[in-house]
Coordinates of C-alpha atoms and ligand atoms in Angstrom, one line a residue:
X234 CA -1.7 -22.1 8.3
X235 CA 0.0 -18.6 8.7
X236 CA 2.4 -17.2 5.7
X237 CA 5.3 -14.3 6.8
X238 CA 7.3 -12.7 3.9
X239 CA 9.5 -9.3 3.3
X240 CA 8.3 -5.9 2.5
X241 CA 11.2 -3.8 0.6
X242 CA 11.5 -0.4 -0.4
X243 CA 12.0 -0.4 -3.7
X244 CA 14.5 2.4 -3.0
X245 CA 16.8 2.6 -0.2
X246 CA 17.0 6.1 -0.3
X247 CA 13.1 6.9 -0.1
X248 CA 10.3 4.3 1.1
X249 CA 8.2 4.6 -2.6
X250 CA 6.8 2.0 -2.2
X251 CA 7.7 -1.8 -0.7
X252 CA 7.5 -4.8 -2.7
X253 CA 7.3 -8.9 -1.3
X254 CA 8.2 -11.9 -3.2
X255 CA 5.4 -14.2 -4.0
X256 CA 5.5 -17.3 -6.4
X257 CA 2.5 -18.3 -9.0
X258 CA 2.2 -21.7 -10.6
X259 CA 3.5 -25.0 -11.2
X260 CA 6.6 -24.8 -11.1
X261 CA 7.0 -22.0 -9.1
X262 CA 7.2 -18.4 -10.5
X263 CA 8.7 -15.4 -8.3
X264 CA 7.3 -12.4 -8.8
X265 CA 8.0 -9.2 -6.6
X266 CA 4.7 -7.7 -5.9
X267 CA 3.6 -4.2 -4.0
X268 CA 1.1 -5.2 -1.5
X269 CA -1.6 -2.4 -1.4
X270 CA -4.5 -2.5 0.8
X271 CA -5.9 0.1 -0.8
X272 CA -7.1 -1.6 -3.9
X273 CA -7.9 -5.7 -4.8
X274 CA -6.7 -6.8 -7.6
X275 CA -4.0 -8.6 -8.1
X276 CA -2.4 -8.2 -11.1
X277 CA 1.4 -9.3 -12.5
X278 CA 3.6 -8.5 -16.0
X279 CA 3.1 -11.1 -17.9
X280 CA 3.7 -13.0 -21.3
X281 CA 0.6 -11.3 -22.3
X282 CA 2.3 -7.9 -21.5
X283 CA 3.7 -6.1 -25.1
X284 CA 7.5 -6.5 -25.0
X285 CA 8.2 -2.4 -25.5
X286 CA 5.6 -2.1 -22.4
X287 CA 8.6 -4.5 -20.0
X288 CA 11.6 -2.9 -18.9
X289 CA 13.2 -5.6 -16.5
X290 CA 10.0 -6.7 -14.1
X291 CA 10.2 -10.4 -13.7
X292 CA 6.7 -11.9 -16.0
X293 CA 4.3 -14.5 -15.3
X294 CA 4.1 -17.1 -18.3
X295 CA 1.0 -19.4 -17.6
X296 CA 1.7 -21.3 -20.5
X297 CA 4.8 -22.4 -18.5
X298 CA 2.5 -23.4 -15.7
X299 CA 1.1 -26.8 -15.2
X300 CA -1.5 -25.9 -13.0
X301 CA -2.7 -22.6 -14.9
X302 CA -6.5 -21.9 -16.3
X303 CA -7.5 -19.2 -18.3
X304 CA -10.1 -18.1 -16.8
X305 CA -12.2 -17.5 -20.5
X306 CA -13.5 -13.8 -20.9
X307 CA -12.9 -12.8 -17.9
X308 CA -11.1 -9.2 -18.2
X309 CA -10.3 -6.5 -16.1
X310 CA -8.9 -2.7 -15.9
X311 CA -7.8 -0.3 -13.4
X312 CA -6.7 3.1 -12.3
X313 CA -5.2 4.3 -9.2
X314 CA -5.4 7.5 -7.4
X315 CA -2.0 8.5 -9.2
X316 CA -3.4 8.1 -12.8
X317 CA -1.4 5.0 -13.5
X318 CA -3.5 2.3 -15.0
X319 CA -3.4 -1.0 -16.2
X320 CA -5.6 -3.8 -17.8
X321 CA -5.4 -7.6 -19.3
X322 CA -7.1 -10.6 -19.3
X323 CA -7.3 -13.2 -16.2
X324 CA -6.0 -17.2 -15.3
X325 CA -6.2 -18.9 -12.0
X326 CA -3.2 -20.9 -11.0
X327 CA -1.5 -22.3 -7.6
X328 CA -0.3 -19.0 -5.7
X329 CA 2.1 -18.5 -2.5
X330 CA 3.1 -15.9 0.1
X331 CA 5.6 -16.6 2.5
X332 CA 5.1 -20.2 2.7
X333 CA 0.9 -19.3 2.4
X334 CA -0.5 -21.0 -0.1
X335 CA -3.8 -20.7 -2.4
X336 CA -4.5 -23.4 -4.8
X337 CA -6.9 -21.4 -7.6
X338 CA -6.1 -17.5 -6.4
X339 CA -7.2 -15.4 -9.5
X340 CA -4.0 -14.3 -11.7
X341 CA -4.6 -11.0 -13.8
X342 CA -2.5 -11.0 -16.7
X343 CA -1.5 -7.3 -17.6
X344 CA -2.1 -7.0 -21.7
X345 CA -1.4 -2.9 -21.3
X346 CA 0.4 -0.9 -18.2
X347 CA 0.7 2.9 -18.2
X348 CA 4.1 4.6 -18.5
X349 CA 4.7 4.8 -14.8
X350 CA 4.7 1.0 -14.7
X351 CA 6.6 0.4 -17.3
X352 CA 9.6 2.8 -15.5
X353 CA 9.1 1.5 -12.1
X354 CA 11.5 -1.9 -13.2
X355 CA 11.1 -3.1 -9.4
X356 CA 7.5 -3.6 -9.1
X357 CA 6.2 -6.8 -10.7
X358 CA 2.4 -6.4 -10.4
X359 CA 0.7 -5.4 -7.2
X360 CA -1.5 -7.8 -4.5
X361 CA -4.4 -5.9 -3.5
X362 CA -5.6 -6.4 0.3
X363 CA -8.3 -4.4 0.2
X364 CA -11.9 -5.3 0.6
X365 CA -13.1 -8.0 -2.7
X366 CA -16.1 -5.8 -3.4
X367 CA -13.5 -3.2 -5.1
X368 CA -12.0 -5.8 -7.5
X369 CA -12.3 -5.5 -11.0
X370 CA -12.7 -8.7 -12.8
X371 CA -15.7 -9.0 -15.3
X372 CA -18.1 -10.6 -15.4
X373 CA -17.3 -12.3 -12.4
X374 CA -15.3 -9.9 -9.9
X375 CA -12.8 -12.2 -8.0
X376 CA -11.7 -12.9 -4.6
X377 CA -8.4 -11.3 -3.2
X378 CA -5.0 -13.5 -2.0
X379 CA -6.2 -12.9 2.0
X380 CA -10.2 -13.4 1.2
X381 CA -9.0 -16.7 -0.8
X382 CA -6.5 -17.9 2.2
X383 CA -8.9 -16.9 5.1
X384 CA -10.4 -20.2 5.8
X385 CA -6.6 -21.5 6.2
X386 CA -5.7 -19.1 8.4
X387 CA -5.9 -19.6 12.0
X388 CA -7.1 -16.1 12.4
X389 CA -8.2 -13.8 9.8
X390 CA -6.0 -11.2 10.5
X391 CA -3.1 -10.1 8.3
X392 CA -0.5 -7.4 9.5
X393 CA 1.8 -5.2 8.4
X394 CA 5.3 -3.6 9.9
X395 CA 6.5 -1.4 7.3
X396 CA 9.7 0.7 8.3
X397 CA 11.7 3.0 7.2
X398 CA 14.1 2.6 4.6
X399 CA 14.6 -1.1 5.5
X400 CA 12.5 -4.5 4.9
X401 CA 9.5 -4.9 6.9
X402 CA 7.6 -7.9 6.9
X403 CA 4.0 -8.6 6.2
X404 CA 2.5 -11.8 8.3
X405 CA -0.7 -13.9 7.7
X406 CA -2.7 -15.9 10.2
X407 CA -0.8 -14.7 12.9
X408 CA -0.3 -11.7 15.4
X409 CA 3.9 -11.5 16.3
X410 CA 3.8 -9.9 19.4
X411 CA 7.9 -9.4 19.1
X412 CA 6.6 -7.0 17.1
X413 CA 4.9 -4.3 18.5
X414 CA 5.5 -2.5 22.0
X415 CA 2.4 -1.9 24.2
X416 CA -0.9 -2.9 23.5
X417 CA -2.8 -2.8 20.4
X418 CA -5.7 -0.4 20.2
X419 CA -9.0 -1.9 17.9
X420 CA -10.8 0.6 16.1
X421 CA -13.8 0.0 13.7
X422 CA -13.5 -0.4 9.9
X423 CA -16.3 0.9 7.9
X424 CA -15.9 -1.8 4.7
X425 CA -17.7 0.2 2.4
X426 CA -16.7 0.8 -0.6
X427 CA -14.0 -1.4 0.0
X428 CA -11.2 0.2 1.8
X429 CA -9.8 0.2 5.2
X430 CA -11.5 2.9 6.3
X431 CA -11.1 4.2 10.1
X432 CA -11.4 7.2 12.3
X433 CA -8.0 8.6 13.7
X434 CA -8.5 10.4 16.7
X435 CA -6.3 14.0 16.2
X436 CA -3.7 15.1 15.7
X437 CA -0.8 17.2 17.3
X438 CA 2.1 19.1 15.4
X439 CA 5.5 19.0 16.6
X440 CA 5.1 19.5 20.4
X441 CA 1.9 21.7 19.8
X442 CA -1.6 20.8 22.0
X443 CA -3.0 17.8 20.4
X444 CA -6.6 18.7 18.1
X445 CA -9.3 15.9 18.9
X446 CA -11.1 16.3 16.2
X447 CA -11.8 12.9 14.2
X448 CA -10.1 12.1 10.7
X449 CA -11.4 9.6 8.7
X450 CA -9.3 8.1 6.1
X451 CA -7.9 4.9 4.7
X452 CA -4.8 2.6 6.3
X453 CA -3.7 2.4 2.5
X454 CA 0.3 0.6 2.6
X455 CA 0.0 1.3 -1.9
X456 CA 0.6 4.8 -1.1
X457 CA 3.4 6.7 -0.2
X458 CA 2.8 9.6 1.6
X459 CA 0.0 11.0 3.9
X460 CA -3.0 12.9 2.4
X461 CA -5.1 14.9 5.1
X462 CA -7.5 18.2 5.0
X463 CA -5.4 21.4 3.9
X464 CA -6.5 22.9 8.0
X465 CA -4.0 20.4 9.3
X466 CA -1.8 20.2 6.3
X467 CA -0.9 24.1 6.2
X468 CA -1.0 24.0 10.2
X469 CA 1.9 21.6 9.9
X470 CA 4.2 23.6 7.1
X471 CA 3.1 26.9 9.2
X472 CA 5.9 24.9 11.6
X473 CA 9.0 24.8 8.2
X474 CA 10.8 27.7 7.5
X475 CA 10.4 28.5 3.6
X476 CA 7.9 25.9 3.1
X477 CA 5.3 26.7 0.0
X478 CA 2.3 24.9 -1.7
X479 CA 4.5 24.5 -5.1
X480 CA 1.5 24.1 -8.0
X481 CA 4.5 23.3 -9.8
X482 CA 5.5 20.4 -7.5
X483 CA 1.8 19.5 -6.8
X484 CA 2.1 19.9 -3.4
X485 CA 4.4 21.4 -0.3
X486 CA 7.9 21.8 -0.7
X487 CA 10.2 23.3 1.6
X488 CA 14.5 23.9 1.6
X489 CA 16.0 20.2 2.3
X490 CA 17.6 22.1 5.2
X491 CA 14.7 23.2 6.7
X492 CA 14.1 22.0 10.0
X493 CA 10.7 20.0 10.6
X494 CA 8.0 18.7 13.2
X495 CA 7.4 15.6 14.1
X496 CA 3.8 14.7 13.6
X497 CA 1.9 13.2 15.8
X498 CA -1.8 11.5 15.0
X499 CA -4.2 9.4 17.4
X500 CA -6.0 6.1 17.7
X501 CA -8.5 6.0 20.2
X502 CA -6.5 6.5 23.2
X503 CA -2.8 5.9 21.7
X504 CA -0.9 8.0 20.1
X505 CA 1.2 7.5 16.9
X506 CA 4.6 10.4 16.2
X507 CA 5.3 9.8 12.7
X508 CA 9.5 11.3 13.1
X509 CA 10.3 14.6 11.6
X510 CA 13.1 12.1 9.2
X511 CA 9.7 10.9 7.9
X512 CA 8.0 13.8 7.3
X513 CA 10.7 14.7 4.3
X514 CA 9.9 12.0 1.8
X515 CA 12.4 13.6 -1.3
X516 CA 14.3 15.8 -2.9
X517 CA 11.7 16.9 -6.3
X518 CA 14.8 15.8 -8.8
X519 CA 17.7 14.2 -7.6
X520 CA 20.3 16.4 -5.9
X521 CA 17.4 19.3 -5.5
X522 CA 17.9 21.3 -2.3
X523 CA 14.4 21.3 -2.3
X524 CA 12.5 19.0 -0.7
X525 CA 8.7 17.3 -1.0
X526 CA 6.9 16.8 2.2
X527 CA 5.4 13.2 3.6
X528 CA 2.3 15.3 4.4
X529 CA 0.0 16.8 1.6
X530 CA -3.7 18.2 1.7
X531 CA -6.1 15.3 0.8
X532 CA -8.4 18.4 -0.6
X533 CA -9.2 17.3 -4.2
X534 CA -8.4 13.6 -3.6
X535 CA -11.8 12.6 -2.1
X536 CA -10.2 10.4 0.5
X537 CA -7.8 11.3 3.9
X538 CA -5.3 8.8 3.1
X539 CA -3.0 7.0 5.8
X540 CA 0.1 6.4 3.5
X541 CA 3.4 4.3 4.0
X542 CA 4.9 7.5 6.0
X543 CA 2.1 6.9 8.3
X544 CA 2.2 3.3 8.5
X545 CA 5.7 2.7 9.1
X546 CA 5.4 4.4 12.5
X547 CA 2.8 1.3 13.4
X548 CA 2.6 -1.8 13.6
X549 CA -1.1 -2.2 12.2
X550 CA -3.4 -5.4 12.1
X551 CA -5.8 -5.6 9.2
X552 CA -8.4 -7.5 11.2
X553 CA -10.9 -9.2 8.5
X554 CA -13.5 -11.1 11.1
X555 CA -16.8 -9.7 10.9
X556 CA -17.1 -6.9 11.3
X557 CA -13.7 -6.3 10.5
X558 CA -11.4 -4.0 12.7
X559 CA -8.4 -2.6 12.7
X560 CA -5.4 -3.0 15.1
X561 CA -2.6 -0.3 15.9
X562 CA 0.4 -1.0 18.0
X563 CA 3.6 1.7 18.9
X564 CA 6.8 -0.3 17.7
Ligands
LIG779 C1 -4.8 9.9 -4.5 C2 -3.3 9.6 -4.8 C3 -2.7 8.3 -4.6 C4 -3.4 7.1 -4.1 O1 -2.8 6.1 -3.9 C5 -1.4 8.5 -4.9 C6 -0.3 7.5 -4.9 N1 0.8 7.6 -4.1 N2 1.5 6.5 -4.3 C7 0.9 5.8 -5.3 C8 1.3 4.6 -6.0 C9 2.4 3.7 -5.9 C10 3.6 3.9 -5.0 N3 4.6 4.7 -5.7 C11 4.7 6.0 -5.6 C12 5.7 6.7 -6.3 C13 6.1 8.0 -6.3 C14 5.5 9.1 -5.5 N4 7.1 8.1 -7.1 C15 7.8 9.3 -7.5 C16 7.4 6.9 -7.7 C17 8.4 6.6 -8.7 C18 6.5 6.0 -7.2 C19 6.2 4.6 -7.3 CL1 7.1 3.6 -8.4 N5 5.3 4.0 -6.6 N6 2.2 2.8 -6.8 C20 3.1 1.7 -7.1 C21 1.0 2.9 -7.4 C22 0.4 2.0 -8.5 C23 0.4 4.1 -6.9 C24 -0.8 4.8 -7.2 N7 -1.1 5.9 -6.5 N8 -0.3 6.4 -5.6 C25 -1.2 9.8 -5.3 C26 0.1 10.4 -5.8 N9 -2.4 10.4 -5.2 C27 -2.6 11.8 -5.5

């Protein structure tokens, strides 16, 4: 079996984040879900979600489902790397993807979301594609859409061709070679904790001599920007006219006019230019001149993370054989 569906930005002024239709139970349920490989649950608004914590996300009702089972005192409850959080209780039920279907994928039922959930109207729930061993259902943690569908697939590969400011499309089972230009350089994943978790080879600034020195980090399409160690972060702005490390932003800003770099960043032998257009990810409030950059230091995160701004300059397969690789392909 293979599945293909959408990935849109949930803004068409600034890639945020990219959600993909999914359906859940019996009969079907549509859901608009952001797919983030950098955590694994999966988790949807539901009828078990407080009314004054909705604010037009589409819910899952599984007492509208035939082929829903609570799945009794199972709960779970997480937080992501921008302090949002949510928690709830869990139900298995029939669940789809582009045509991909799972007959008993694991359903968390959101019982509380955090603020920034409850604002963000677009996003349903998210599907996590990371790694089961992060997921967290107790007593029992459970399995993740792509671990669950696996066996179906006729290769356990799922990929992802995010762009910019338009729908991408994540496929399942299946490597679309209409998709990517060249060939598709393999690195190694290191699974552990749980994330995709590979070493980039450099990196190069504008059209500055490219740094070999290895960055490892996280192919993470649940985050928006690019997080890497302040050397290369402030050897970027050192490039933009009047940009600063705003602690009142929480990060670099520079004047919208300001002209930037393209950034370039290596796998192996290939090379990766994320466009200068992508590099200014939004003005701080709407109709600021001042603008927040698609690159900020990863110092204090923990993790070099390779967000959406990163990732839409790639066509990247998430390789989940054993031992799981990852694939990265100019487009
Ligand atoms: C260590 C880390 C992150 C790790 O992941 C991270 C981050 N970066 N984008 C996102 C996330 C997103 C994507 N996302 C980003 C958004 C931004 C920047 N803004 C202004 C809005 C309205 C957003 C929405 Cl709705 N959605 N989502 C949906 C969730 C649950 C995220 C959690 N963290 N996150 C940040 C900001 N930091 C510091």
């Amino acid at each position: 079996d293979t599945g293909s569906a959408a990935a849109v930005p949930i803004d068409p002024r600034f890639d945020i984040a990219y959600v993909t239709p999914v359906t859940i139970g019996t009969p079907p349920q549509t859901l608009q879900l952001d797919f983030d490989t950098g955590s694994s649950d999966l988790w949807v608004f539901s009828s078990h979600t407080p009314t004054s914590q909705i604010r037009g996300q589409e819910i899952y009702t599984p007492d509208k489902s035939t082929t829903s089972k609570l799945l009794d005192g199972h709960t779970w409850s997480i937080t992501y790397g921008d302090g949002s959080a949510s928690r709830g209780n869990v139900y298995t039920d029939n669940f789809t993807v582009g045509g991909l279907a799972v007959a008993s994928q694991a359903i968390q039922c959101a019982q509380q979301v955090s603020s920034s959930f409850t604002t963000e109207e677009s996003i349903d729930g998210l599907l996590g594609l990371g790694f089961s061993t992060l997921n967290t259902v107790n007593p029992a943690s459970q399995l993740t859409f792509f671990d669950n569908a696996k066996s179906k697939l006729g290769s356990p590969v799922f990929t992802a061709d995010l762009k910019n400011k338009q729908a991408g499309t994540y496929d399942f089972g299946f490597i679309d070679k209409a998709k990517y230009t060249g060939e598709i350089t393999y690195v190694p994943v290191n699974p552990d904790p749980g994330y995709w978790t590979f070493t980039s080879s450099g990196y190069a600034v504008g059209s500055g001599n490219f740094s070999g020195s290895p960055i490892t980090g996280i192919a993470d399409t649940g985050t928006s920007l690019v997080y890497l160690p302040t050397a290369i972060v402030t050897a970027y702005y050192r490039q933009v006219q009047g940009a600063t490390n705003s602690r009142n932003y929480g990060g670099y800003v520079f004047p919208c006019s300001a002209t930037l770099p393209p950034f370039t960043f290596g796998v192996g032998e290939t090379k990766f230019t994320i466009p200068a257009s992508y590099m200014s990810y939004a003005p701080v409030t709407d109709g600021s001149s001042t603008c927040f950059g698609g690159l900020q230091s990863s110092s204090g995160i923990g993790v070099n993370i390779w967000g959406d701004v990163a990732l839409k300059a790639a066509f990247v397969v998430f390789n989940g054989a054993n031992p799981p690789t990852l694939g990265w392909a100019t487009k």
